[in-house]
PDB file of C-alpha atoms in Angstrom:
ATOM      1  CA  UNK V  18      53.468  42.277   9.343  1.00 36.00           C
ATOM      2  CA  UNK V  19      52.164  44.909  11.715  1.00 38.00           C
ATOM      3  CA  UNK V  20      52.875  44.106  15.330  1.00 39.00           C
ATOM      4  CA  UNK V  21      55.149  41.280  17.037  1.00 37.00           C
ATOM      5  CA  UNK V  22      55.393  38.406  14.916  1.00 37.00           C
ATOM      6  CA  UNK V  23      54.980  34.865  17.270  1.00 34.00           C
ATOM      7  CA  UNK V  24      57.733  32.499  17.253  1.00 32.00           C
ATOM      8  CA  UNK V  25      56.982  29.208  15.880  1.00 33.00           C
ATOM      9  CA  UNK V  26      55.907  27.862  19.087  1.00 35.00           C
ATOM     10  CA  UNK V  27      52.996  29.823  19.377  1.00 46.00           C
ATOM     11  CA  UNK V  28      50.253  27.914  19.557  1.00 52.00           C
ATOM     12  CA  UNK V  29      46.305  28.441  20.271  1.00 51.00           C
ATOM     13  CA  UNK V  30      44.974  27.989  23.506  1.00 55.00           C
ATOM     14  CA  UNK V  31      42.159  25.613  24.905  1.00 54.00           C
ATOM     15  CA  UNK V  32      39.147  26.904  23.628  1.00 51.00           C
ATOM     16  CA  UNK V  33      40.473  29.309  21.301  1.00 51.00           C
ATOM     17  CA  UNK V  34      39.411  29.908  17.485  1.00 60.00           C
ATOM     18  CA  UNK V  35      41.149  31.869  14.852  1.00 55.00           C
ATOM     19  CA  UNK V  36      40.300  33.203  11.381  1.00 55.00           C
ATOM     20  CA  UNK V  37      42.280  32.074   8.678  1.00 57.00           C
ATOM     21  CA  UNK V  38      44.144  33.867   5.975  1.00 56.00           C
ATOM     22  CA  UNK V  39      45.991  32.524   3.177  1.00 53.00           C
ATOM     23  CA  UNK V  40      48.101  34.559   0.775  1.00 50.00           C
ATOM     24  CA  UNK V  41      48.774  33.642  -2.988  1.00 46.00           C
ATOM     25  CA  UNK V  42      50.932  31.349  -3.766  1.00 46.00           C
ATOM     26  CA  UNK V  43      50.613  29.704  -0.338  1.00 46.00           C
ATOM     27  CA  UNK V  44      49.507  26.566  -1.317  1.00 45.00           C
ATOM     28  CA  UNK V  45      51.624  26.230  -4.515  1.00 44.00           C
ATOM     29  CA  UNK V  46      54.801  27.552  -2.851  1.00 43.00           C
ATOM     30  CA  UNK V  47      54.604  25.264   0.471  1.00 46.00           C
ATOM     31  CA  UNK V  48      54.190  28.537   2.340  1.00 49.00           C
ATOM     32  CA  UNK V  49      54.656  28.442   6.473  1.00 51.00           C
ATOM     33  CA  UNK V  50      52.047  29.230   8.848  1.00 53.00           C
ATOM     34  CA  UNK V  51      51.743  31.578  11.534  1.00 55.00           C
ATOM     35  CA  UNK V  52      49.607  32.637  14.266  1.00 56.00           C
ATOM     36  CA  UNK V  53      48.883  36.403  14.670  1.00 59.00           C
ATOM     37  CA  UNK V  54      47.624  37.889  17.721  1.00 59.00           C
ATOM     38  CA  UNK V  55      45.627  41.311  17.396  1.00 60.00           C
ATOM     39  CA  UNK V  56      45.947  44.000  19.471  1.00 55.00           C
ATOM     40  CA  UNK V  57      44.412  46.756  17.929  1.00 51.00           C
ATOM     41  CA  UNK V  58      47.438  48.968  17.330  1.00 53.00           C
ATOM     42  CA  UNK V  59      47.456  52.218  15.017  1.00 49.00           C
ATOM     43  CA  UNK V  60      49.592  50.388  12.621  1.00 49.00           C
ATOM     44  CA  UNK V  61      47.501  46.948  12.679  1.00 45.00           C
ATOM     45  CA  UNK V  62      44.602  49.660  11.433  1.00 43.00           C
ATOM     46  CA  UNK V  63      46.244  50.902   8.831  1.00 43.00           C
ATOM     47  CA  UNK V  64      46.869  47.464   7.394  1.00 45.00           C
ATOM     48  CA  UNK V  65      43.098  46.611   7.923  1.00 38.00           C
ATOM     49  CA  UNK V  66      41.950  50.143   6.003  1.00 38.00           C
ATOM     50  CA  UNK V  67      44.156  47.544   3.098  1.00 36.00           C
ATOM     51  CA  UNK V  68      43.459  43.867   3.775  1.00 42.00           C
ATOM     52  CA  UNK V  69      42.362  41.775   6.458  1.00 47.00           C
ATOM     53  CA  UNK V  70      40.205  43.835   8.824  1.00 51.00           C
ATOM     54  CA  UNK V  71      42.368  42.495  12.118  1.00 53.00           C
ATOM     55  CA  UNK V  72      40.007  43.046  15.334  1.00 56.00           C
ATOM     56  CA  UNK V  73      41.602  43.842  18.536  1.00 56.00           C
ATOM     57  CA  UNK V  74      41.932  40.711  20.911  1.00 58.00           C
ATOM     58  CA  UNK V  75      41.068  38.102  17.536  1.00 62.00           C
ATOM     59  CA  UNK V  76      43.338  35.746  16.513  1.00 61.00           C
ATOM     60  CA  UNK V  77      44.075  34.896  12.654  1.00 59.00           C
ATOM     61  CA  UNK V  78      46.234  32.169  11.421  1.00 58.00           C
ATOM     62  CA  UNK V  79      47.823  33.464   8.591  1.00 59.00           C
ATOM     63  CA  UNK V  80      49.715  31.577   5.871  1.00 56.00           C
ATOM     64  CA  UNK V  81      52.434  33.203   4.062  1.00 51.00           C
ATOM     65  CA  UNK V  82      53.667  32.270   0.457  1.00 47.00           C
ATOM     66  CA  UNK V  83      57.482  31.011   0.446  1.00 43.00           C
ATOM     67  CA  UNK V  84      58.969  34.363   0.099  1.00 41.00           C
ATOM     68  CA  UNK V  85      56.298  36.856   1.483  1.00 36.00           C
ATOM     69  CA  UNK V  86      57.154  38.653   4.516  1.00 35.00           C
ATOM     70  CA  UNK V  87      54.222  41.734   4.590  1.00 35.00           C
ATOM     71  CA  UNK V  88      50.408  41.381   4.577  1.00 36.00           C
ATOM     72  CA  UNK V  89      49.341  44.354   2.583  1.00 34.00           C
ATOM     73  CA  UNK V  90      48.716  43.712  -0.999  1.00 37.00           C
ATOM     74  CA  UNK V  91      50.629  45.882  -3.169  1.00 34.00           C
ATOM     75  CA  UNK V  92      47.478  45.509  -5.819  1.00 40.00           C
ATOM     76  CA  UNK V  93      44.645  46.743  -3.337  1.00 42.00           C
ATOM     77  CA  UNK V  94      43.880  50.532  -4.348  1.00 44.00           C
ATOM     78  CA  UNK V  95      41.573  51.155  -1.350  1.00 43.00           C
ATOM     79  CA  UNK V  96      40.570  54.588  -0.671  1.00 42.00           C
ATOM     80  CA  UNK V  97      38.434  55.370   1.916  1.00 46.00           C
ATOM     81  CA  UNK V  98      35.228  53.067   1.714  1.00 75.00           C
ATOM     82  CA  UNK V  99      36.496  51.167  -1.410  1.00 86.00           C
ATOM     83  CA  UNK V 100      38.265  48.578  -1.764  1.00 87.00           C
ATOM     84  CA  UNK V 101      39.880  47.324  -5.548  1.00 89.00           C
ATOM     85  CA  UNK V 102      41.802  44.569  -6.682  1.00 90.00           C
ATOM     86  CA  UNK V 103      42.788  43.380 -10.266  1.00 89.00           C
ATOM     87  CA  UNK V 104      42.721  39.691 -10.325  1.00 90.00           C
ATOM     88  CA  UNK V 105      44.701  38.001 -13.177  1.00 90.00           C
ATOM     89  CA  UNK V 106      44.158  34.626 -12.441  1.00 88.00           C
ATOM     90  CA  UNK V 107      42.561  32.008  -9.700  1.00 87.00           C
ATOM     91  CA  UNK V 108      45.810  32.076  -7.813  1.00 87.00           C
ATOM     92  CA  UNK V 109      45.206  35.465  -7.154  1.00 88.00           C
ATOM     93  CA  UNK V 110      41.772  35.211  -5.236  1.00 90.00           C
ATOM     94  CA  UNK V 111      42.542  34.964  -1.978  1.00 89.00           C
ATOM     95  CA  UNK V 112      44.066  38.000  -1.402  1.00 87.00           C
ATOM     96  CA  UNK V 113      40.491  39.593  -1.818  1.00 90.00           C
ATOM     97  CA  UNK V 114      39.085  36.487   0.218  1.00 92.00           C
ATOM     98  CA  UNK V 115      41.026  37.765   2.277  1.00 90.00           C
ATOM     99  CA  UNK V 116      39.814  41.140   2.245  1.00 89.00           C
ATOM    100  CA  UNK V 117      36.156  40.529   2.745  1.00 93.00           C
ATOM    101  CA  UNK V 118      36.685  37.847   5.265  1.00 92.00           C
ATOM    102  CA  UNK V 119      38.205  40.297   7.527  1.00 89.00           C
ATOM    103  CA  UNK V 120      34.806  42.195   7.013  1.00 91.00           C
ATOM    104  CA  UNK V 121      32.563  39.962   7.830  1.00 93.00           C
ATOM    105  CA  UNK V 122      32.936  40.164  11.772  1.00 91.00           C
ATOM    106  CA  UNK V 123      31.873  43.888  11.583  1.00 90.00           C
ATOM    107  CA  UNK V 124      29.694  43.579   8.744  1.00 94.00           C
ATOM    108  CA  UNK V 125      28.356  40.179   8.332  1.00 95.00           C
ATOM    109  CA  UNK V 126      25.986  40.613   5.327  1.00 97.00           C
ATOM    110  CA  UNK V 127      28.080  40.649   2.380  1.00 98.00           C
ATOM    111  CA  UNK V 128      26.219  40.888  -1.321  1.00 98.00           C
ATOM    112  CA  UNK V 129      27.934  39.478  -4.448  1.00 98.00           C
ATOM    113  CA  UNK V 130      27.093  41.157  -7.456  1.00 98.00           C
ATOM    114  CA  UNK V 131      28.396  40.085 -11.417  1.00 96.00           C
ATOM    115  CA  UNK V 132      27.274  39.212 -14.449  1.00 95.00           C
ATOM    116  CA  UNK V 133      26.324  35.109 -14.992  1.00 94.00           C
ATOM    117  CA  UNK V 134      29.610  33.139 -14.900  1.00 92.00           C
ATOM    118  CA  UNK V 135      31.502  36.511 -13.287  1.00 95.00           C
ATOM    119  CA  UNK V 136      33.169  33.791 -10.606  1.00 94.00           C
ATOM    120  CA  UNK V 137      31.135  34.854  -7.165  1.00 97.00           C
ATOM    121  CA  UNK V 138      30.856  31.138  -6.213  1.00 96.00           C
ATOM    122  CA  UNK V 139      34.181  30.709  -6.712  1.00 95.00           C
ATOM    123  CA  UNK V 140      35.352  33.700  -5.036  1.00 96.00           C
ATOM    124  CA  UNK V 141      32.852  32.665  -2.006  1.00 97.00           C
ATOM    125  CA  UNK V 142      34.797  29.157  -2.281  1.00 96.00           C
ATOM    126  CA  UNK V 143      37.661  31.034  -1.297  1.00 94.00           C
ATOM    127  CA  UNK V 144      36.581  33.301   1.397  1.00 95.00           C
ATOM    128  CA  UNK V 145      35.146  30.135   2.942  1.00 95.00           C
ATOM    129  CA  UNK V 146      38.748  29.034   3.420  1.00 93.00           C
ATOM    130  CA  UNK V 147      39.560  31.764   5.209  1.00 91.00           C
ATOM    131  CA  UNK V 148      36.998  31.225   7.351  1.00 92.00           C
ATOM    132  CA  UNK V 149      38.135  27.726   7.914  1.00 91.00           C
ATOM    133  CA  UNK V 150      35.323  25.981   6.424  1.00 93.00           C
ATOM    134  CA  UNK V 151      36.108  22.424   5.694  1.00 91.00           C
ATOM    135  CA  UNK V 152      32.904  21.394   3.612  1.00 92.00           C
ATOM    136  CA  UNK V 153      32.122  21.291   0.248  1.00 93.00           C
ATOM    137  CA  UNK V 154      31.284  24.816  -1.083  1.00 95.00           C
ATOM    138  CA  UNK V 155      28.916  24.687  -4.049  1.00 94.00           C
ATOM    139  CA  UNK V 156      26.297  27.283  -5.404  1.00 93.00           C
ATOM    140  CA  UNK V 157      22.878  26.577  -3.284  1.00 94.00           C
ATOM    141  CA  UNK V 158      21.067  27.287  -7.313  1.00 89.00           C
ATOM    142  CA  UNK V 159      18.021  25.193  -6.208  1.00 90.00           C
ATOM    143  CA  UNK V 160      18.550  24.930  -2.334  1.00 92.00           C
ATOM    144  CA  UNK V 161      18.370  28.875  -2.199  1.00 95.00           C
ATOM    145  CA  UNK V 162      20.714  28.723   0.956  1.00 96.00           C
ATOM    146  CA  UNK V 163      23.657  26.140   1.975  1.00 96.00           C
ATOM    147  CA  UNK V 164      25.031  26.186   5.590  1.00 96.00           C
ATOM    148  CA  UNK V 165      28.501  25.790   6.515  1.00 96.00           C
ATOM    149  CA  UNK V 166      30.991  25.425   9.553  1.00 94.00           C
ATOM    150  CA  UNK V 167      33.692  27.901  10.038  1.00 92.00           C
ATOM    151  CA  UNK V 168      36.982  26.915  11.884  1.00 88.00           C
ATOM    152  CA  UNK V 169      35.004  28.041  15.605  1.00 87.00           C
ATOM    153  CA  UNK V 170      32.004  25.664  14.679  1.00 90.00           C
ATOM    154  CA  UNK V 171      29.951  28.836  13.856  1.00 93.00           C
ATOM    155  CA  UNK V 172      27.632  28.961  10.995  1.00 95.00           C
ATOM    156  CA  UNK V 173      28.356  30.376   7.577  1.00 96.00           C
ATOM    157  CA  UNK V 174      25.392  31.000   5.474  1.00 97.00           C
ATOM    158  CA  UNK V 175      25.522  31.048   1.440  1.00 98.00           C
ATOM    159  CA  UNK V 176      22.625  31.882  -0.531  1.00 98.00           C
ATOM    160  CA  UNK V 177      21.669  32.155  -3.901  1.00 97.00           C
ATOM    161  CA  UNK V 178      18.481  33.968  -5.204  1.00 97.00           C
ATOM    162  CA  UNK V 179      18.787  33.628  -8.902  1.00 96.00           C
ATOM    163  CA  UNK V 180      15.854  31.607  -9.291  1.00 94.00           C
ATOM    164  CA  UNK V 181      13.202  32.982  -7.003  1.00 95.00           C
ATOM    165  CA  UNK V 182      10.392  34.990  -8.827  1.00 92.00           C
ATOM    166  CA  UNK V 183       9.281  37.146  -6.382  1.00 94.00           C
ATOM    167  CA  UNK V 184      11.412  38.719  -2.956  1.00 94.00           C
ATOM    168  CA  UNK V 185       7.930  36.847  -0.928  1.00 95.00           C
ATOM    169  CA  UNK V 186       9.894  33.178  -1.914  1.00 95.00           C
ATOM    170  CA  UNK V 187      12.556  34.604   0.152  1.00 95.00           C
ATOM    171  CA  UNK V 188      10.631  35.799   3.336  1.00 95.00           C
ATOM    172  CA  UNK V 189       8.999  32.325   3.123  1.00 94.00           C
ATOM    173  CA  UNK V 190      12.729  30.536   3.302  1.00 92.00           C
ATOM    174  CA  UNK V 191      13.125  33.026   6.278  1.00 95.00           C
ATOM    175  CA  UNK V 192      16.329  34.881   4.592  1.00 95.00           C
ATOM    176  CA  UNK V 193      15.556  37.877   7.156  1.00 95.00           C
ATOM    177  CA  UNK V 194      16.013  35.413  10.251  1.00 95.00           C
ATOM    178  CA  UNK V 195      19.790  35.160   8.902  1.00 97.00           C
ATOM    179  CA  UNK V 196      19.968  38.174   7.661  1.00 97.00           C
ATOM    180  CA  UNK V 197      19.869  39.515  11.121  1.00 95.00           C
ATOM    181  CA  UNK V 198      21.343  36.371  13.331  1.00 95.00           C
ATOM    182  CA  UNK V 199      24.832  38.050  13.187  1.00 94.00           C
ATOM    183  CA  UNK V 200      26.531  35.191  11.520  1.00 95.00           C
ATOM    184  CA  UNK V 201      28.362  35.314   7.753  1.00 96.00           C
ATOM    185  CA  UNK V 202      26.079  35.512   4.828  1.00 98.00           C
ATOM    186  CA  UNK V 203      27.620  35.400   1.834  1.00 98.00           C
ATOM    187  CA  UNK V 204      24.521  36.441  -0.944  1.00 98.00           C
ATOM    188  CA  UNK V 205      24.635  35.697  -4.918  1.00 98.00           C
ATOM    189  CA  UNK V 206      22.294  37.721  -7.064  1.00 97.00           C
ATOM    190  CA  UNK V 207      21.040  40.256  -4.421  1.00 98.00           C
ATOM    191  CA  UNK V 208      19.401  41.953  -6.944  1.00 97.00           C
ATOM    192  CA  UNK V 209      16.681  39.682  -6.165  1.00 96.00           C
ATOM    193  CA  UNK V 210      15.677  40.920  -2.931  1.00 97.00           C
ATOM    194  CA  UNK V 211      17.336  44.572  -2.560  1.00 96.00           C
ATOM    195  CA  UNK V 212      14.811  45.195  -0.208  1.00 95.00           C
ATOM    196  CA  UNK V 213      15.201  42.720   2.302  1.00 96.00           C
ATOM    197  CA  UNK V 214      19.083  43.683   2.885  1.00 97.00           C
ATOM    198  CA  UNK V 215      19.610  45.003   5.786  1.00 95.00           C
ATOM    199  CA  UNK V 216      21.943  48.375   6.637  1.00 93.00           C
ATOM    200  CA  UNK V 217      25.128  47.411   6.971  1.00 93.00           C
ATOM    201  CA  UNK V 218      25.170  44.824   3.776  1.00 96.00           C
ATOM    202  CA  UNK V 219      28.753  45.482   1.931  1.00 95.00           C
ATOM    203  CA  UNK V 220      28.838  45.126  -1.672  1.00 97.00           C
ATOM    204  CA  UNK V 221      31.230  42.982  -3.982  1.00 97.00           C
ATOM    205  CA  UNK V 222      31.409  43.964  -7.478  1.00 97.00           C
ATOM    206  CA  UNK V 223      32.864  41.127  -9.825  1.00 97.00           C
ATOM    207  CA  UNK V 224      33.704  42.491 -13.352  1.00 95.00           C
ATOM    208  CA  UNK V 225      34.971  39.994 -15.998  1.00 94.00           C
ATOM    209  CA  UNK V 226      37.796  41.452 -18.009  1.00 92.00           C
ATOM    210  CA  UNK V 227      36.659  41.711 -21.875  1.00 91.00           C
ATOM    211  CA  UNK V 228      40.245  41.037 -22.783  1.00 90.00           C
ATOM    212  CA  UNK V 229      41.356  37.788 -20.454  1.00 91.00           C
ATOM    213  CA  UNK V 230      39.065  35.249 -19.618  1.00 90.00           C
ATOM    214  CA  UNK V 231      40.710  34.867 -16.082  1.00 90.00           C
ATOM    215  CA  UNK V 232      40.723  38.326 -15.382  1.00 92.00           C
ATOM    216  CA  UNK V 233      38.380  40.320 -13.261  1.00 92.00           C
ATOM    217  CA  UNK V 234      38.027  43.274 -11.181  1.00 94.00           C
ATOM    218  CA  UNK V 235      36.501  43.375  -7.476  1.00 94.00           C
ATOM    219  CA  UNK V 236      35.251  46.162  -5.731  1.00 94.00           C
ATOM    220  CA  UNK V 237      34.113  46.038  -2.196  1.00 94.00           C
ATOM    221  CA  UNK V 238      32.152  48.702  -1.049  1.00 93.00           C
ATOM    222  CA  UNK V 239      32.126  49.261   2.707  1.00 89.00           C
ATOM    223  CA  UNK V 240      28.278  50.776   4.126  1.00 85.00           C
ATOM    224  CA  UNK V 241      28.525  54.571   5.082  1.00 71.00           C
TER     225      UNK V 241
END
């Protein structure tokens, strides 16, 4: 991992929060984890241009699988404002959690787009771990917008426009209040409203493979 690595007695200070990352396999192998303080360093960027998006002075508390040693995912084929990952399976999800998570404190608008059944709750589900939210994550289908508590106490918003007729319903629920607090919102079917997101909303493209029903592509696009 880029930059000192703290010794096992690091530990966060009184009054301190920390974003989470978890690595496949983490859970399944009984993985260890550690807490990572960012500095900003040349080669913490270049690891952020591939995964987590580390932010000078932030802490993350990372958790390793059993035998990983490196953050960067050897799948990510990021180029520039583009970020893709080939998914196989579930297990596999959190490394591009992962990736928007780290994101979301620069960009905090973050639009899922995929076909009906594509997996963008469940990929939400995950980046909500990362965030350290500790409720229930569901699809808000017929609340339009579910609110959450990330591991700082701050709010994460989740939204879901599938049903609304007309971009009006979602002015009405006050989705531009959000939109603009500064805090995570995480949107399903965006298509909805494309003209209420505001500059600075990152895409997520979910594709379903045709081949392997646990398969999928996802693209994040970066604004600019």
């Amino acid at each position: 991992m880029a930059g000192k690595r703290p010794g096992s007695r690091s530990r966060l200070r009184r009054g301190e929060c920390a974003k989470r990352i978890i690595y496949p396999g983490a859970r399944q192998e009984g993985g260890r984890t550690e807490l990572f303080r960012s500095t900003g360093s040349a080669k913490e960027q270049k690891t952020e241009n591939n995964i987590a998006g580390f932010l000078p002075g932030k802490n993350y508390l990372i958790t390793f699988a059993a035998n990983r040693t490196d953050v960067i995912n050897k799948k990510d084929r990021g180029v520039g404002q583009t970020l893709e990952y080939i998914v196989n399976s579930p297990a596999e999800l959190p490394v591009a959690a992962s990736a928007v998570a780290g994101l979301l404190p620069q960009y905090p608008v973050a639009a899922f787009y995929g076909p009906m059944g594509a997996g963008k709750t469940t990929l939400i589900r995950e980046i909500a771990l990362c965030l350290g939210v500790q409720d229930t994550v569901t699809s808000p289908t017929f609340a339009i917008v579910n609110a959450y508590c990330d591991a700082c106490g701050s709010p994460v918003y989740h939204f879901d426009f599938y049903r609304i007729d007309n971009p009006a319903e979602a002015l009405d629920l006050g989705a531009e209040e959000y939109f603009y607090s500064g805090f995570p919102c995480l949107i399903e079917w965006p298509e909805k409203i494309p003209a209420l997101l505001p500059p600075g909303t990152f895409e997520i493209h979910i594709v379903p493979s045709s081949e392997d029903p646990d398969a999928r592509t996802i693209t994040i696009r970066k604004p600019g």
